[in-house]
Short mmCIF file of C-alpha atoms and ligand atoms in Angstrom, two decimals:
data_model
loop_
_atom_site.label_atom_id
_atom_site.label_comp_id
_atom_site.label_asym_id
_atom_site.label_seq_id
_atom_site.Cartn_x
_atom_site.Cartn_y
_atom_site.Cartn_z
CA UNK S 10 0.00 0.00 0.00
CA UNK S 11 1.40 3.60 -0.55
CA UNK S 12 1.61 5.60 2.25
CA UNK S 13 -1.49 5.71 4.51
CA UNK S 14 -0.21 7.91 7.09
CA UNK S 15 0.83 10.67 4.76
CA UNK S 16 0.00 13.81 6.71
CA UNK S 17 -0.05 12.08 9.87
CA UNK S 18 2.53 12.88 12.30
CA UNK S 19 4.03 9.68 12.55
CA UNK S 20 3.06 8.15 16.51
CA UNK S 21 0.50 5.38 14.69
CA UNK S 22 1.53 3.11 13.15
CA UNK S 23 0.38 1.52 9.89
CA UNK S 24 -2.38 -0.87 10.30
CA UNK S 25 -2.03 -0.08 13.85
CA UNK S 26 -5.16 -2.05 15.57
CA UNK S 27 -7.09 0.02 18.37
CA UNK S 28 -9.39 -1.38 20.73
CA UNK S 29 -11.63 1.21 22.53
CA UNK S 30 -13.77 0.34 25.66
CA UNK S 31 -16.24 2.71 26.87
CA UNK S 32 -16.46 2.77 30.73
CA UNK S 33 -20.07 4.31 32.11
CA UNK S 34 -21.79 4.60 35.09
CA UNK S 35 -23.25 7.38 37.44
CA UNK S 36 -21.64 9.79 39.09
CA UNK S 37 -19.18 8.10 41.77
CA UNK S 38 -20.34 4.63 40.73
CA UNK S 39 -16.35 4.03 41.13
CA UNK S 40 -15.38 4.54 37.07
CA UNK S 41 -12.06 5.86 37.68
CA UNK S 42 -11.12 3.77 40.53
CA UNK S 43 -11.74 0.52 38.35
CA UNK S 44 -10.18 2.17 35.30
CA UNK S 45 -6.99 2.17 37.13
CA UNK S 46 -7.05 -0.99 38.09
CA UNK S 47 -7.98 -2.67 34.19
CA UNK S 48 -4.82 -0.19 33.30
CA UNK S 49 -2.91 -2.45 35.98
CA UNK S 50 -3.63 -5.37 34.85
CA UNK S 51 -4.58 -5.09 31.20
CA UNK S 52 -2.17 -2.06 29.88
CA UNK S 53 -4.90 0.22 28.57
CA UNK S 54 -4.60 3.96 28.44
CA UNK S 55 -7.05 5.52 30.25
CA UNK S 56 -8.73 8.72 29.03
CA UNK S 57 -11.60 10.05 31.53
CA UNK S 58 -13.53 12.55 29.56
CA UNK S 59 -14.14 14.68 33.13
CA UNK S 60 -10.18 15.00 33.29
CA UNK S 61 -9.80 16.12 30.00
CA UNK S 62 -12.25 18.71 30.30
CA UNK S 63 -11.26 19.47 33.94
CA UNK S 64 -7.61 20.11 32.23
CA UNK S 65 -9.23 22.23 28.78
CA UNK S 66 -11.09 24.68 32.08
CA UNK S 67 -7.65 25.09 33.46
CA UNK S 68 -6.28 26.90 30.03
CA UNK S 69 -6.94 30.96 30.18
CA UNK S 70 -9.50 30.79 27.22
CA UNK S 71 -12.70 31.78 26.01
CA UNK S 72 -13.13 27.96 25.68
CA UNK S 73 -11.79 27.12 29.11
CA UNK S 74 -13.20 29.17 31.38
CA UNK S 75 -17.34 27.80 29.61
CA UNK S 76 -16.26 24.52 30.26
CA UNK S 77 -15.51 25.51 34.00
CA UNK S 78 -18.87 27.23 33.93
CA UNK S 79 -20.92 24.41 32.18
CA UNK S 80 -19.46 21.78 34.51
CA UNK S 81 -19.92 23.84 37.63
CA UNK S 82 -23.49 23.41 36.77
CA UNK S 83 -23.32 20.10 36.57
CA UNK S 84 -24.03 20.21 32.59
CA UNK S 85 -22.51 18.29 29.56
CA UNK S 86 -19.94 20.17 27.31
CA UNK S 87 -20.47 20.52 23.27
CA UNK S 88 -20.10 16.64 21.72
CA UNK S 89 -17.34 18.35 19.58
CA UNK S 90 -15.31 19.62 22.12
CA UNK S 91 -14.77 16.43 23.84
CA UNK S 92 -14.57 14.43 20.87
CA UNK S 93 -11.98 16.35 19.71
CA UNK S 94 -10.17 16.39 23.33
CA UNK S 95 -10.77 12.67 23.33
CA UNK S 96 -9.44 12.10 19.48
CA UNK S 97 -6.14 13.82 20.87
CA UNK S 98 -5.68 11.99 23.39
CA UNK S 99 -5.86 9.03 21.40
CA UNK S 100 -3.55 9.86 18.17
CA UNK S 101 -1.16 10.95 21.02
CA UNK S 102 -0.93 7.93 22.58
CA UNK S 103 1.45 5.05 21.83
CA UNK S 104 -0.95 2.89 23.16
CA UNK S 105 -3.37 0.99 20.93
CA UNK S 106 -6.00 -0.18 23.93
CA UNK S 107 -7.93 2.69 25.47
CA UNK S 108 -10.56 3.01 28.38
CA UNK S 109 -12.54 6.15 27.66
CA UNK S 110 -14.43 6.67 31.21
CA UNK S 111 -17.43 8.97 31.25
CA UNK S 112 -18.31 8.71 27.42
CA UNK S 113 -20.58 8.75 25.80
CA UNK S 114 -22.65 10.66 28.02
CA UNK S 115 -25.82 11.22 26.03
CA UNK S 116 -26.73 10.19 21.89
CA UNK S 117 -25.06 13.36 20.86
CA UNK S 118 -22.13 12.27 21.92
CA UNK S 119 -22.22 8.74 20.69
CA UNK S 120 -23.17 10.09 17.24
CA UNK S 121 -20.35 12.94 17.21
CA UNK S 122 -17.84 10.31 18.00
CA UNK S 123 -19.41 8.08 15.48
CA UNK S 124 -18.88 10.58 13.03
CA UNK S 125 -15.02 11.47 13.48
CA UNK S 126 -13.65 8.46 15.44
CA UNK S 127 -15.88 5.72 14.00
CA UNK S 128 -14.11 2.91 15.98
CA UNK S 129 -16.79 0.63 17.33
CA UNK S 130 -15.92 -0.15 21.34
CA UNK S 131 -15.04 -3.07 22.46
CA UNK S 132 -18.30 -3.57 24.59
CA UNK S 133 -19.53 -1.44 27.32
CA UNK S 134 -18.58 -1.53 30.87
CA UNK S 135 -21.53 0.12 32.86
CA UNK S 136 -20.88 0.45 36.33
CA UNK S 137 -24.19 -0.47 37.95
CA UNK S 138 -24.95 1.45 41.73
CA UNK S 139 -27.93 3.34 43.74
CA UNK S 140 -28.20 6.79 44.31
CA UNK S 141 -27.46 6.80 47.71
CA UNK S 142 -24.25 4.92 47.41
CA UNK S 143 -22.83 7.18 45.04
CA UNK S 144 -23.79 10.75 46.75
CA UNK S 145 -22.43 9.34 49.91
CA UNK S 146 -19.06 8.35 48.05
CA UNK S 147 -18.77 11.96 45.92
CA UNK S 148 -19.15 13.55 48.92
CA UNK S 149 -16.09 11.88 51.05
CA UNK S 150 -14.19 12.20 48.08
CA UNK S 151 -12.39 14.83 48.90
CA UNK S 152 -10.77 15.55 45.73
CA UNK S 153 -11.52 19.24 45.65
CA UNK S 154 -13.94 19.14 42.73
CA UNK S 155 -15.62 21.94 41.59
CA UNK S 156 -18.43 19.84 41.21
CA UNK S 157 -18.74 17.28 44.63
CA UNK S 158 -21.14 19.64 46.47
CA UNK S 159 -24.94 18.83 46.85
CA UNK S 160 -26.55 20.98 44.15
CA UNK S 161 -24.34 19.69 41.78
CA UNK S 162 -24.31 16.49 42.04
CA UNK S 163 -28.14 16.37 42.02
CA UNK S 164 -27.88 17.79 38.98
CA UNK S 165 -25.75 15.09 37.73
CA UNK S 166 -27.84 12.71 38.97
CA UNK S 167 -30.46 14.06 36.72
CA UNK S 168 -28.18 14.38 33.66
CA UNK S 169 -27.05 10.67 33.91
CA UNK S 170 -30.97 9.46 34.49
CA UNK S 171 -32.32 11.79 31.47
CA UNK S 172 -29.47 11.36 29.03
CA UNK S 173 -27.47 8.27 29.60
CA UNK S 174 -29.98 5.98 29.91
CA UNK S 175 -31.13 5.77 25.70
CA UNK S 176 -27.19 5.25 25.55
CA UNK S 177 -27.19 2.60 27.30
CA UNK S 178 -30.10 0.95 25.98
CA UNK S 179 -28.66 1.18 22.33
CA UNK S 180 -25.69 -0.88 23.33
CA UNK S 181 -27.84 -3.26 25.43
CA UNK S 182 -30.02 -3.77 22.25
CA UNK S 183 -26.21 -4.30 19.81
CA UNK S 184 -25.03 -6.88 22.92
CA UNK S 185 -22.39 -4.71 23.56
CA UNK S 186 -23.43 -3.81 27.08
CA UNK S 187 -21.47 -5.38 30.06
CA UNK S 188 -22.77 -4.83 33.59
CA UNK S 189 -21.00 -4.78 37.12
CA UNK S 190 -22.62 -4.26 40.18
CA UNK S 191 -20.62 -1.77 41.44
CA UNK S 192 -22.27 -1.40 45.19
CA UNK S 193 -19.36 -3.45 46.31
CA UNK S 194 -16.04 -3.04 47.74
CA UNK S 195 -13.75 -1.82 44.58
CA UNK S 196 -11.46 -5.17 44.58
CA UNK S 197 -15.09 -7.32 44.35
CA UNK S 198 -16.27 -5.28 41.76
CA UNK S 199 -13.23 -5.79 40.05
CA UNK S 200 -13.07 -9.29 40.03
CA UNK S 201 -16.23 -9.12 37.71
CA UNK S 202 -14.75 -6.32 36.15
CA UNK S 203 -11.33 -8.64 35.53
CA UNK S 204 -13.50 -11.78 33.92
CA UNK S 205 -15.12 -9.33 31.05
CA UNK S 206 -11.93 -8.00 30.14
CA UNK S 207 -9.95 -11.67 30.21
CA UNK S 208 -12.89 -12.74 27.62
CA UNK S 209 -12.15 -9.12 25.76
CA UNK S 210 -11.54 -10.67 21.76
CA UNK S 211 -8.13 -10.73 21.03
CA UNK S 212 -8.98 -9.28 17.43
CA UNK S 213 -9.03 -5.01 16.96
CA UNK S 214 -10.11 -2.86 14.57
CA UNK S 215 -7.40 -2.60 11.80
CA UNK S 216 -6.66 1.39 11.63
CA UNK S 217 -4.81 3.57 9.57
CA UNK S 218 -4.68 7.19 8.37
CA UNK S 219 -6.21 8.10 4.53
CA UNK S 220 -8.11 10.14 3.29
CA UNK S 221 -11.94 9.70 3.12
CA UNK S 222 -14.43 11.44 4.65
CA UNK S 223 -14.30 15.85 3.76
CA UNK S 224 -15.37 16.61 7.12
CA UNK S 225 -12.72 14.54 8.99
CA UNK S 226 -10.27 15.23 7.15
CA UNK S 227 -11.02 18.76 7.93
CA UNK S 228 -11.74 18.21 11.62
CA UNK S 229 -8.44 16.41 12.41
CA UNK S 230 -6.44 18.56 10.33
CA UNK S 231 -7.70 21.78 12.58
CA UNK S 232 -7.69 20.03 15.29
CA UNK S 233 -4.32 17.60 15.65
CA UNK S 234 -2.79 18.77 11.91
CA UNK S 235 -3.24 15.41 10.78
CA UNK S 236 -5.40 14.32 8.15
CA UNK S 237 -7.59 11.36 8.80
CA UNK S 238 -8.32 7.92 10.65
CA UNK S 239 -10.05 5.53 8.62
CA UNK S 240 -11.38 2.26 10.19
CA UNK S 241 -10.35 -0.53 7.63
CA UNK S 242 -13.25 -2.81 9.60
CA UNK S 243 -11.15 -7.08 8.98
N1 ATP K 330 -16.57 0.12 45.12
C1 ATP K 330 -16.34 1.19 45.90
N2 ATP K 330 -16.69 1.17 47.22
C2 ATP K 330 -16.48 2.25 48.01
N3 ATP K 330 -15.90 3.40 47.59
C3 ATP K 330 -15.54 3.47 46.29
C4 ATP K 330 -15.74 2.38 45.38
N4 ATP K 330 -15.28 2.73 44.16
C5 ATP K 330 -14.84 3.99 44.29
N5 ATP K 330 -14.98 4.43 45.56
C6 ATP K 330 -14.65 5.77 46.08
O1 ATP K 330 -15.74 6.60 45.71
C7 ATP K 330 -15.30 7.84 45.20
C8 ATP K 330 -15.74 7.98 43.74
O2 ATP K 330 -15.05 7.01 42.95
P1 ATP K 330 -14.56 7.37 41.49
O3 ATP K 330 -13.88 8.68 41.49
O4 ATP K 330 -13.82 6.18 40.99
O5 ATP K 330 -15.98 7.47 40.75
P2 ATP K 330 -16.33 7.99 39.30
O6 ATP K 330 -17.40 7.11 38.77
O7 ATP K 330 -15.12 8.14 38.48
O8 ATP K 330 -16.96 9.40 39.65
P3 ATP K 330 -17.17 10.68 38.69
O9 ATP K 330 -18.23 10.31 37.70
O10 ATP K 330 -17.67 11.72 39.64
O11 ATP K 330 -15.86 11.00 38.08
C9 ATP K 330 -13.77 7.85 45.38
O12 ATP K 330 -13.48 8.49 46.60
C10 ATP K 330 -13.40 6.36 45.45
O13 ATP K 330 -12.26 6.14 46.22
N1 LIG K 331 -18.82 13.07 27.99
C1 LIG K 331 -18.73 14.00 28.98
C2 LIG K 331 -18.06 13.72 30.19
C3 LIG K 331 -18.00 14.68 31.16
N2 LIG K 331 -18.56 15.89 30.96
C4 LIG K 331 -18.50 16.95 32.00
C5 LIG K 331 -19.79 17.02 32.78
C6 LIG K 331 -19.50 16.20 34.00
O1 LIG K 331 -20.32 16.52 35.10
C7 LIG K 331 -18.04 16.55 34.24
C8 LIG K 331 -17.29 15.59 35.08
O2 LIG K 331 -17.23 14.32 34.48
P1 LIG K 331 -16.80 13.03 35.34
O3 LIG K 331 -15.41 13.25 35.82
O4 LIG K 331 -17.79 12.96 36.46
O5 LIG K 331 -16.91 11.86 34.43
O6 LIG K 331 -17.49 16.66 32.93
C9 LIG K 331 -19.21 16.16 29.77
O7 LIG K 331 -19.75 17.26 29.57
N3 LIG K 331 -19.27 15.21 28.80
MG1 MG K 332 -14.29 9.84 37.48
#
């Protein structure tokens, strides 16, 4: 083949297979503390969409500083933003297994990333646990986030009730949805958690860089001056 990553800036490489596994669950359900445990034991990259946002609010930008607003609020940011953050993230990476934690949040999201990513996850990890479990874990947290007070995280509650749930049922109804009870000490959880990932096919998605699609080629060129990702589906 001539050279599929022309444009590209050279950290993927050819044929390079990715495997992406979306990790969701309510607020405080315990997604990043089992994230960090797969990346233990399984040597995926994690990328929690919260972080990368929490990181964007730090810069001194128009951009920034309404992401700090929208999340004080305990509302979702633009599908495109974190998309893009998330995209990144990925191309950054050496890494060709990632975790994305927190994503998709709502459709919008799953249909923006269908759009520009277009690699199909893995499965689904949904982190299954009641209300009450979760507010009294966000709120001994102590992380110092913007968002761990009461108002907010009833907020999120509602977000994650409202506009997760349709996401979840579309992977439920493609049998890509796996689900942990996650009202259990982190190591028990994980042991569930462990047994979906051992099963995890051993097979990616075969990915390289062309050119295809106008709109992505435009959307990764502004935003990581590279010029496409094209899922060759084997
Ligand atoms: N299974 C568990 N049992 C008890 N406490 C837990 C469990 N899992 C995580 N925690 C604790 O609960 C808090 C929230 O966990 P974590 O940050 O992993 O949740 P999260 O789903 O990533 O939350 P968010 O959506 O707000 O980012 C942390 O203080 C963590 O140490
Ligand atoms: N797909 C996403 C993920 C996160 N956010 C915003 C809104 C959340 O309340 C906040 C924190 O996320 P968490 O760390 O709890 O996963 O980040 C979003 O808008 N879209
Ligand atoms: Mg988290």
């Amino acid at each position: 083949m001539a050279d599929a990553n022309k444009g590209y800036d050279g950290s993927m490489p050819p044929g390079k297979k990715l495997k992406i596994v979306f990790v969701i669950g309510g607020p405080g359900s315990g997604k990043g503390t089992q994230c960090s445990k797969i990346v233990n034991q399984f040597g995926f990259t994690h990328l929690s969409a919260g972080d990368l946002l929490r990181q964007e609010a730090k810069s001194n930008t128009e951009q920034g500083t309404m992401i700090k607003n929208l999340m004080h609020e305990g509302k979702l940011v633009s599908s495109e933003i974190i998309v893009r953050l998330l995209l990144k993230a990925i191309l950054a990476s050496g890494n060709d297994k990632f975790l994305i934690d927190g994503f998709p949040r709502h459709e919008e999201n799953r249909r923006a990333y269908e759009k520009i990513v277009n690699i199909d996850p893995e499965f689904v990890l949904l982190i299954d646990c009641s209300r009450e479990e979760m507010e009294r874990r966000i709120l001994h947290r102590n992380q110092g986030r913007d968002d761990d007070n009461v108002d907010t995280i009833r907020r999120r509650f509602e977000v994650f009730q409202e506009s997760t749930l349709p996401v979840i049922q579309h992977y439920e109804k493609m049998g890509k949805l796996r689900r942990v009870d996650g009202n259990r000490q982190p190591d028990m959880v994980f042991e569930d958690v462990k047994a979906i990932f051992a099963q995890m096919n051993t097979q990616g998605r075969n990915v390289t860089i062309a050119q295809t699609n106008p709109f992505k080629r435009w959307f990764l060129h502004l935003c990581c001056g590279c010029f496409d990702v094209q899922d060759g589906r084997n």
